[in-house]
Short mmCIF file of C-alpha atoms in Angstrom, two decimals:
data_model
loop_
_atom_site.label_atom_id
_atom_site.label_comp_id
_atom_site.label_asym_id
_atom_site.label_seq_id
_atom_site.Cartn_x
_atom_site.Cartn_y
_atom_site.Cartn_z
CA ASN F 1 0.00 0.00 0.00
CA ALA F 2 1.75 3.09 -1.22
CA GLY F 3 1.88 6.06 1.09
CA VAL F 4 0.73 9.57 0.38
CA MET F 5 2.36 10.64 -2.88
CA GLN F 6 3.18 14.23 -3.62
CA ASN F 7 4.66 15.62 -6.78
CA PRO F 8 6.74 17.25 -7.78
CA ARG F 9 9.16 16.99 -4.86
CA HIS F 10 10.82 20.24 -5.88
CA LEU F 11 9.31 23.05 -7.89
CA VAL F 12 10.94 26.28 -9.02
CA ARG F 13 8.77 29.10 -10.31
CA ARG F 14 9.47 32.68 -11.30
CA ARG F 15 7.50 35.44 -9.67
CA GLY F 16 4.10 35.79 -11.33
CA GLN F 17 3.90 32.20 -12.56
CA GLU F 18 1.46 29.58 -11.37
CA ALA F 19 2.37 26.63 -9.17
CA ARG F 20 0.40 23.39 -9.13
CA LEU F 21 1.09 20.88 -6.40
CA ARG F 22 -0.41 17.42 -6.52
CA CYS F 23 -1.27 14.98 -3.79
CA SER F 24 -2.49 11.42 -4.18
CA PRO F 25 -3.82 10.12 -0.87
CA MET F 26 -3.26 6.64 0.44
CA LYS F 27 -5.51 3.99 -1.03
CA GLY F 28 -8.87 4.03 0.68
CA HIS F 29 -8.39 7.54 2.09
CA SER F 30 -10.99 10.11 1.15
CA HIS F 31 -9.86 13.05 3.27
CA VAL F 32 -6.96 15.31 2.36
CA TYR F 33 -5.29 18.09 4.31
CA TRP F 34 -2.77 20.63 3.05
CA TYR F 35 -0.15 22.29 5.26
CA ARG F 36 2.52 24.88 4.64
CA GLN F 37 5.88 24.92 6.39
CA LEU F 38 7.78 28.16 6.17
CA PRO F 39 11.54 28.01 6.80
CA GLU F 40 12.35 27.15 10.42
CA GLU F 41 8.68 27.13 11.40
CA GLY F 42 6.12 24.50 12.20
CA LEU F 43 3.44 23.35 9.84
CA LYS F 44 0.37 25.53 9.42
CA PHE F 45 -2.96 24.08 8.39
CA MET F 46 -4.30 25.43 5.12
CA VAL F 47 -7.28 23.42 3.92
CA TYR F 48 -9.21 20.20 4.49
CA LEU F 49 -10.96 18.53 1.58
CA GLN F 50 -13.13 15.55 0.98
CA LYS F 51 -13.86 14.24 -2.50
CA GLU F 52 -15.43 17.15 -4.43
CA ASN F 53 -15.90 19.19 -1.26
CA ILE F 54 -13.94 21.77 0.67
CA ILE F 55 -14.66 21.08 4.34
CA ASP F 56 -12.49 23.69 6.03
CA GLU F 57 -10.39 26.35 4.32
CA SER F 58 -9.81 28.52 7.35
CA GLY F 59 -6.03 28.48 6.85
CA MET F 60 -5.99 29.39 3.18
CA PRO F 61 -4.81 32.84 2.13
CA LYS F 62 -7.75 34.75 0.72
CA GLU F 63 -6.14 35.46 -2.62
CA ARG F 64 -4.16 33.47 -5.19
CA PHE F 65 -4.53 30.11 -3.39
CA SER F 66 -7.08 27.45 -4.23
CA ALA F 67 -7.47 23.74 -3.66
CA GLU F 68 -9.56 20.96 -5.11
CA PHE F 69 -10.01 17.23 -4.68
CA PRO F 70 -11.95 15.93 -7.67
CA LYS F 71 -13.89 12.71 -7.83
CA GLU F 72 -11.10 11.22 -9.91
CA GLY F 73 -7.45 12.06 -9.64
CA PRO F 74 -5.22 13.73 -7.10
CA SER F 75 -5.87 16.73 -4.93
CA ILE F 76 -4.39 19.93 -6.35
CA LEU F 77 -3.13 22.98 -4.49
CA ARG F 78 -2.88 25.87 -6.90
CA ILE F 79 -1.00 29.09 -6.28
CA GLN F 80 -1.47 31.80 -8.85
CA GLN F 81 0.96 34.65 -9.47
CA VAL F 82 3.50 33.32 -7.01
CA VAL F 83 5.60 35.69 -4.91
CA ARG F 84 8.84 35.10 -3.03
CA GLY F 85 6.93 34.73 0.23
CA ASP F 86 5.22 31.62 -1.15
CA SER F 87 8.54 29.77 -1.01
CA ALA F 88 7.96 26.98 1.48
CA ALA F 89 7.45 23.26 1.85
CA TYR F 90 3.87 22.19 1.22
CA PHE F 91 2.75 18.96 2.81
CA CYS F 92 -0.30 16.90 2.15
CA ALA F 93 -1.82 14.43 4.59
CA SER F 94 -4.64 11.96 4.16
CA SER F 95 -6.92 9.99 6.44
CA PRO F 96 -9.62 7.41 5.85
CA LEU F 97 -12.26 8.92 8.03
CA ARG F 98 -13.34 12.24 9.34
CA THR F 99 -14.24 10.87 12.74
CA GLY F 100 -12.76 8.18 14.87
CA GLN F 101 -9.30 7.50 16.13
CA THR F 102 -7.44 7.47 12.88
CA GLU F 103 -4.40 9.62 12.40
CA ALA F 104 -3.43 11.35 9.20
CA PHE F 105 -0.46 10.19 7.15
CA PHE F 106 1.83 12.73 5.56
CA GLY F 107 3.51 12.83 2.19
CA GLN F 108 7.11 13.86 1.67
CA GLY F 109 6.17 17.35 0.64
CA THR F 110 6.75 19.67 -2.30
CA ARG F 111 9.42 22.28 -1.81
CA LEU F 112 8.46 25.38 -3.75
CA THR F 113 11.09 27.96 -4.53
CA VAL F 114 10.06 31.24 -6.09
CA VAL F 115 12.86 33.10 -7.84
CA GLY D 1 -7.77 29.30 19.46
CA ASP D 2 -5.74 26.18 20.00
CA SER D 3 -1.98 26.52 20.29
CA VAL D 4 1.11 24.43 20.98
CA THR D 5 4.34 25.70 22.50
CA GLN D 6 7.49 23.64 22.25
CA MET D 7 10.82 23.92 23.93
CA GLU D 8 13.11 25.96 21.74
CA GLY D 9 16.05 24.23 20.19
CA PRO D 10 18.31 23.22 18.86
CA VAL D 11 19.07 20.44 21.29
CA THR D 12 22.46 18.77 21.05
CA LEU D 13 23.18 15.56 22.97
CA SER D 14 25.74 12.82 23.11
CA GLU D 15 24.72 9.30 22.26
CA GLU D 16 23.03 7.47 25.17
CA ALA D 17 22.04 10.73 26.88
CA PHE D 18 18.55 11.30 28.27
CA LEU D 19 16.21 13.39 26.15
CA THR D 20 13.35 15.64 27.17
CA ILE D 21 11.55 17.97 24.80
CA ASN D 22 8.89 20.05 26.52
CA CYS D 23 5.50 20.67 24.98
CA THR D 24 2.55 22.56 26.42
CA TYR D 25 -0.76 23.29 24.79
CA THR D 26 -3.83 25.47 24.96
CA ALA D 27 -7.13 24.05 23.82
CA THR D 28 -10.78 24.65 24.57
CA GLY D 29 -11.95 21.08 24.16
CA TYR D 30 -10.42 17.65 24.60
CA PRO D 31 -7.83 17.27 21.87
CA SER D 32 -5.68 14.31 21.10
CA LEU D 33 -1.95 14.93 21.30
CA PHE D 34 0.79 13.79 18.96
CA TRP D 35 4.51 13.80 18.44
CA TYR D 36 5.72 13.76 14.85
CA VAL D 37 9.30 13.36 13.65
CA GLN D 38 10.74 14.80 10.44
CA TYR D 39 14.04 13.48 9.11
CA PRO D 40 16.03 15.69 6.73
CA GLY D 41 14.29 16.11 3.40
CA GLU D 42 11.40 13.90 4.41
CA GLY D 43 7.79 14.29 5.41
CA LEU D 44 6.41 13.91 8.88
CA GLN D 45 6.05 10.54 10.52
CA LEU D 46 3.81 9.91 13.48
CA LEU D 47 5.99 8.94 16.44
CA LEU D 48 3.35 8.50 19.14
CA LYS D 49 -0.01 9.75 20.26
CA ALA D 50 -2.32 9.96 23.28
CA THR D 51 -6.04 10.50 23.05
CA LYS D 52 -7.11 11.25 26.62
CA ALA D 53 -5.79 12.48 29.91
CA ASP D 54 -3.19 10.27 31.62
CA ASP D 55 -2.67 8.19 28.47
CA LYS D 56 0.94 7.39 27.73
CA GLY D 57 2.02 7.10 24.12
CA SER D 58 5.18 5.18 23.37
CA ASN D 59 7.16 4.04 20.34
CA LYS D 60 10.81 3.23 19.54
CA GLY D 61 11.88 4.03 23.10
CA PHE D 62 10.17 7.42 23.10
CA GLU D 63 7.28 8.15 25.40
CA ALA D 64 5.00 11.02 26.39
CA THR D 65 2.17 11.30 28.90
CA TYR D 66 -0.95 13.41 28.36
CA ARG D 67 -1.11 15.63 31.46
CA LYS D 68 -4.34 17.58 31.50
CA GLU D 69 -3.58 19.29 34.83
CA THR D 70 -0.42 20.87 33.45
CA THR D 71 -1.58 20.90 29.80
CA SER D 72 1.65 19.20 28.81
CA PHE D 73 2.85 16.35 26.61
CA HIS D 74 6.62 16.21 27.10
CA LEU D 75 8.63 13.82 24.95
CA GLU D 76 11.26 11.64 26.65
CA LYS D 77 13.75 8.99 25.70
CA GLY D 78 16.12 7.32 28.09
CA SER D 79 19.04 6.80 25.72
CA VAL D 80 19.23 8.60 22.39
CA GLN D 81 21.02 7.37 19.29
CA VAL D 82 22.64 9.21 16.40
CA SER D 83 19.76 8.00 14.23
CA ASP D 84 17.32 9.99 16.40
CA SER D 85 18.70 13.23 14.97
CA ALA D 86 15.69 14.93 13.40
CA VAL D 87 13.12 17.65 13.95
CA TYR D 88 10.39 16.81 16.47
CA PHE D 89 6.95 18.40 16.35
CA CYS D 90 4.32 18.37 19.05
CA ALA D 91 0.77 18.69 17.75
CA LEU D 92 -2.83 18.56 18.81
CA SER D 93 -5.90 17.61 16.91
CA ASP D 94 -8.97 19.70 16.31
CA SER D 95 -10.50 20.19 19.75
CA ASP D 96 -13.93 18.93 18.83
CA GLY D 97 -12.38 15.57 18.06
CA THR D 98 -13.93 15.27 14.63
CA SER D 99 -10.72 15.09 12.70
CA TYR D 100 -7.23 13.90 13.42
CA GLY D 101 -6.02 15.41 10.21
CA LYS D 102 -6.51 19.04 11.13
CA LEU D 103 -3.59 19.57 13.46
CA THR D 104 -2.07 22.52 15.26
CA PHE D 105 1.70 22.16 15.39
CA GLY D 106 4.39 23.55 17.62
CA GLN D 107 7.34 25.22 15.98
CA GLY D 108 9.52 22.13 16.07
CA THR D 109 12.66 21.23 17.98
CA ILE D 110 15.84 20.27 16.15
CA LEU D 111 17.65 17.39 17.85
CA THR D 112 21.24 16.54 16.99
CA VAL D 113 22.87 13.51 18.58
CA HIS D 114 26.64 13.14 18.40
CA PRO D 115 28.49 9.81 18.65
#
């Protein structure tokens, strides 16, 4: 059973370009969470998605950031018109259930560098 | 809102030394508590967890006890190894207990163990 798969592992974008980060949850998992880790900081929750639904986006910046988790395919975190401050590691986690004592499993992250 | 405060690092120890990393939290409900470990260039791995007061989580020689009276979840290991060198994150789940994927993280503590 493959773990949470994120790609690309490293992404370089010029200021003003778009960044698309992909996350394939573990098999059987229908809940996806995105986190951002700024240099030398802890992870900050961004958004929680279920298939075709955004459950909680309280941590998402109001502009330029969006996320989706379609019925088929991976979850996508999209950052439009990137700026240097978007440089960070973005982690995805998945879990099988919303309730119950099941922890989330993390992917290896995508390290975004904006130049 | 919920918050987690971790002992500031970095922490540098010799092999076989005793390790303590302090973690305290603020939460309105009854969260579950976690320790995650992040090795260089990797994603987060769950190290241990505790879901209610006085529970002790343990794994790979590490342990932590959920202390509601002191709102703490300190990580300990009796004898560290070089391979324990990593960043350690304390985290708590969403206070209403509906999701273990929406986590609030501490800022992380870098541990370096020398031979």
